[in-house]
Amino acid sequence: ILMEQQIDWMLAKGGLGAMAARTAASAEALYGWVEKASYASPFVVDPAIRSHVVGTVEIEEAIDLDALTQVLRNHGIVDTDAYRGVGRNQLRIAMYPAVDAADVEALTACIDYVVERL
């Protein structure tokens, strides 16, 4: 039932092409922010092979990532933790088709706000 609802939603929004465009817009928002943020860099250096579905962002070591993610979590922003076992100062950002690019932009603004105050 859930899969059928997802497929119906995707088709109603324009199908696979529209879903690819949504994730591309979110990726542009995320990676554009990463390129501007002095404390962040893309985990995947080559733009041609970066994911448009899940973005991994390196955060400079001087920033307390646990404090950052805790503040985000306290305000309802969850699941930004790096992949388990990686052992790096990273954020993992979902950019699935259901995620609007404006939400990615809002998230990056929240991250900037928190980092400025840590």
PDB file of C-alpha atoms in Angstrom:
ATOM      1  CA  ILE A   1       0.000   0.000   0.000  1.00  0.00           C
ATOM      2  CA  LEU A   2       2.789   2.427   0.909  1.00  0.00           C
ATOM      3  CA  MET A   3       4.687   1.694  -2.287  1.00  0.00           C
ATOM      4  CA  GLU A   4       1.556   2.238  -4.353  1.00  0.00           C
ATOM      5  CA  GLN A   5       0.989   5.592  -2.634  1.00  0.00           C
ATOM      6  CA  GLN A   6       4.583   6.634  -3.314  1.00  0.00           C
ATOM      7  CA  ILE A   7       4.385   5.666  -6.973  1.00  0.00           C
ATOM      8  CA  ASP A   8       1.045   7.442  -7.363  1.00  0.00           C
ATOM      9  CA  TRP A   9       2.531  10.571  -5.770  1.00  0.00           C
ATOM     10  CA  MET A  10       5.580  10.431  -8.041  1.00  0.00           C
ATOM     11  CA  LEU A  11       3.452   9.958 -11.145  1.00  0.00           C
ATOM     12  CA  ALA A  12       1.144  12.807 -10.117  1.00  0.00           C
ATOM     13  CA  LYS A  13       4.186  15.073  -9.713  1.00  0.00           C
ATOM     14  CA  GLY A  14       5.473  14.275 -13.203  1.00  0.00           C
ATOM     15  CA  GLY A  15       7.110  10.870 -13.023  1.00  0.00           C
ATOM     16  CA  LEU A  16      10.751   9.863 -13.001  1.00  0.00           C
ATOM     17  CA  GLY A  17      11.973  12.989 -14.798  1.00  0.00           C
ATOM     18  CA  ALA A  18      10.319  15.209 -12.229  1.00  0.00           C
ATOM     19  CA  MET A  19      11.772  13.163  -9.376  1.00  0.00           C
ATOM     20  CA  ALA A  20      15.267  13.436 -10.872  1.00  0.00           C
ATOM     21  CA  ALA A  21      14.758  17.197 -11.185  1.00  0.00           C
ATOM     22  CA  ARG A  22      13.684  17.437  -7.534  1.00  0.00           C
ATOM     23  CA  THR A  23      16.767  15.604  -6.293  1.00  0.00           C
ATOM     24  CA  ALA A  24      19.007  17.638  -8.617  1.00  0.00           C
ATOM     25  CA  ALA A  25      17.579  20.879  -7.192  1.00  0.00           C
ATOM     26  CA  SER A  26      18.177  19.641  -3.649  1.00  0.00           C
ATOM     27  CA  ALA A  27      21.721  18.584  -4.527  1.00  0.00           C
ATOM     28  CA  GLU A  28      22.385  21.994  -6.058  1.00  0.00           C
ATOM     29  CA  ALA A  29      21.159  23.636  -2.852  1.00  0.00           C
ATOM     30  CA  LEU A  30      23.282  21.386  -0.630  1.00  0.00           C
ATOM     31  CA  TYR A  31      26.508  21.379  -2.611  1.00  0.00           C
ATOM     32  CA  GLY A  32      26.184  25.093  -3.399  1.00  0.00           C
ATOM     33  CA  TRP A  33      26.026  25.760   0.337  1.00  0.00           C
ATOM     34  CA  VAL A  34      28.974  23.436   0.997  1.00  0.00           C
ATOM     35  CA  GLU A  35      31.107  25.329  -1.511  1.00  0.00           C
ATOM     36  CA  LYS A  36      30.352  28.607   0.329  1.00  0.00           C
ATOM     37  CA  ALA A  37      30.589  27.405   3.940  1.00  0.00           C
ATOM     38  CA  SER A  38      34.069  28.011   5.307  1.00  0.00           C
ATOM     39  CA  TYR A  39      33.791  25.087   7.727  1.00  0.00           C
ATOM     40  CA  ALA A  40      32.385  22.469   5.343  1.00  0.00           C
ATOM     41  CA  SER A  41      33.537  20.565   2.298  1.00  0.00           C
ATOM     42  CA  PRO A  42      32.020  17.830   0.158  1.00  0.00           C
ATOM     43  CA  PHE A  43      33.029  14.281   1.065  1.00  0.00           C
ATOM     44  CA  VAL A  44      32.982  13.387  -2.634  1.00  0.00           C
ATOM     45  CA  VAL A  45      35.272  15.912  -4.281  1.00  0.00           C
ATOM     46  CA  ASP A  46      34.290  15.297  -7.920  1.00  0.00           C
ATOM     47  CA  PRO A  47      30.941  17.016  -8.580  1.00  0.00           C
ATOM     48  CA  ALA A  48      30.179  14.581 -11.401  1.00  0.00           C
ATOM     49  CA  ILE A  49      29.939  11.629  -9.033  1.00  0.00           C
ATOM     50  CA  ARG A  50      28.236  13.217  -6.012  1.00  0.00           C
ATOM     51  CA  SER A  51      24.964  11.676  -4.959  1.00  0.00           C
ATOM     52  CA  HIS A  52      21.738  13.557  -5.570  1.00  0.00           C
ATOM     53  CA  VAL A  53      19.991  11.348  -3.018  1.00  0.00           C
ATOM     54  CA  VAL A  54      22.191  11.392   0.099  1.00  0.00           C
ATOM     55  CA  GLY A  55      24.868  14.059   0.489  1.00  0.00           C
ATOM     56  CA  THR A  56      27.792  13.639   2.864  1.00  0.00           C
ATOM     57  CA  VAL A  57      29.430  16.807   4.127  1.00  0.00           C
ATOM     58  CA  GLU A  58      32.763  16.997   5.917  1.00  0.00           C
ATOM     59  CA  ILE A  59      32.747  19.423   8.854  1.00  0.00           C
ATOM     60  CA  GLU A  60      36.061  20.833  10.051  1.00  0.00           C
ATOM     61  CA  GLU A  61      37.401  19.103  13.137  1.00  0.00           C
ATOM     62  CA  ALA A  62      37.342  22.304  15.233  1.00  0.00           C
ATOM     63  CA  ILE A  63      33.529  22.140  15.263  1.00  0.00           C
ATOM     64  CA  ASP A  64      31.969  19.914  17.909  1.00  0.00           C
ATOM     65  CA  LEU A  65      29.782  17.774  15.691  1.00  0.00           C
ATOM     66  CA  ASP A  66      28.080  16.100  18.652  1.00  0.00           C
ATOM     67  CA  ALA A  67      26.998  19.519  19.952  1.00  0.00           C
ATOM     68  CA  LEU A  68      25.836  20.567  16.491  1.00  0.00           C
ATOM     69  CA  THR A  69      23.756  17.457  15.902  1.00  0.00           C
ATOM     70  CA  GLN A  70      22.325  17.615  19.436  1.00  0.00           C
ATOM     71  CA  VAL A  71      21.101  21.182  18.919  1.00  0.00           C
ATOM     72  CA  LEU A  72      19.602  20.188  15.578  1.00  0.00           C
ATOM     73  CA  ARG A  73      17.964  17.126  17.169  1.00  0.00           C
ATOM     74  CA  ASN A  74      16.561  19.249  20.012  1.00  0.00           C
ATOM     75  CA  HIS A  75      14.810  21.322  17.369  1.00  0.00           C
ATOM     76  CA  GLY A  76      13.382  18.418  15.392  1.00  0.00           C
ATOM     77  CA  ILE A  77      16.147  18.002  12.814  1.00  0.00           C
ATOM     78  CA  VAL A  78      17.117  14.360  13.069  1.00  0.00           C
ATOM     79  CA  ASP A  79      19.107  11.738  11.194  1.00  0.00           C
ATOM     80  CA  THR A  80      21.999  13.943  10.091  1.00  0.00           C
ATOM     81  CA  ASP A  81      24.616  11.651  11.612  1.00  0.00           C
ATOM     82  CA  ALA A  82      27.429  10.210   9.513  1.00  0.00           C
ATOM     83  CA  TYR A  83      27.374   6.585   8.520  1.00  0.00           C
ATOM     84  CA  ARG A  84      28.235   4.381  11.484  1.00  0.00           C
ATOM     85  CA  GLY A  85      31.824   3.360  11.748  1.00  0.00           C
ATOM     86  CA  VAL A  86      33.169   6.060   9.429  1.00  0.00           C
ATOM     87  CA  GLY A  87      34.750   7.908  12.333  1.00  0.00           C
ATOM     88  CA  ARG A  88      34.732  11.291  10.639  1.00  0.00           C
ATOM     89  CA  ASN A  89      33.252  14.713  11.384  1.00  0.00           C
ATOM     90  CA  GLN A  90      30.421  14.451   8.866  1.00  0.00           C
ATOM     91  CA  LEU A  91      26.796  15.292   8.309  1.00  0.00           C
ATOM     92  CA  ARG A  92      24.646  13.098   6.095  1.00  0.00           C
ATOM     93  CA  ILE A  93      21.794  14.922   4.371  1.00  0.00           C
ATOM     94  CA  ALA A  94      18.877  13.162   2.674  1.00  0.00           C
ATOM     95  CA  MET A  95      17.698  14.605  -0.631  1.00  0.00           C
ATOM     96  CA  TYR A  96      15.086  12.028  -1.575  1.00  0.00           C
ATOM     97  CA  PRO A  97      12.418  13.046  -4.111  1.00  0.00           C
ATOM     98  CA  ALA A  98       9.961  13.874  -1.322  1.00  0.00           C
ATOM     99  CA  VAL A  99      12.435  16.428   0.108  1.00  0.00           C
ATOM    100  CA  ASP A 100      11.884  19.865  -1.349  1.00  0.00           C
ATOM    101  CA  ALA A 101      14.980  21.908  -2.253  1.00  0.00           C
ATOM    102  CA  ALA A 102      13.625  24.738  -0.073  1.00  0.00           C
ATOM    103  CA  ASP A 103      13.851  22.365   2.898  1.00  0.00           C
ATOM    104  CA  VAL A 104      17.496  21.663   2.108  1.00  0.00           C
ATOM    105  CA  GLU A 105      18.121  25.414   1.954  1.00  0.00           C
ATOM    106  CA  ALA A 106      16.366  25.869   5.297  1.00  0.00           C
ATOM    107  CA  LEU A 107      18.452  23.064   6.812  1.00  0.00           C
ATOM    108  CA  THR A 108      21.714  24.602   5.660  1.00  0.00           C
ATOM    109  CA  ALA A 109      20.651  27.951   7.125  1.00  0.00           C
ATOM    110  CA  CYS A 110      19.919  26.183  10.430  1.00  0.00           C
ATOM    111  CA  ILE A 111      23.336  24.533  10.379  1.00  0.00           C
ATOM    112  CA  ASP A 112      25.006  27.904   9.751  1.00  0.00           C
ATOM    113  CA  TYR A 113      23.022  29.455  12.591  1.00  0.00           C
ATOM    114  CA  VAL A 114      24.041  26.747  15.059  1.00  0.00           C
ATOM    115  CA  VAL A 115      27.692  26.664  13.992  1.00  0.00           C
ATOM    116  CA  GLU A 116      27.975  30.444  14.427  1.00  0.00           C
ATOM    117  CA  ARG A 117      26.838  30.012  18.034  1.00  0.00           C
ATOM    118  CA  LEU A 118      28.839  26.952  19.101  1.00  0.00           C
TER     119      LEU A 118
END
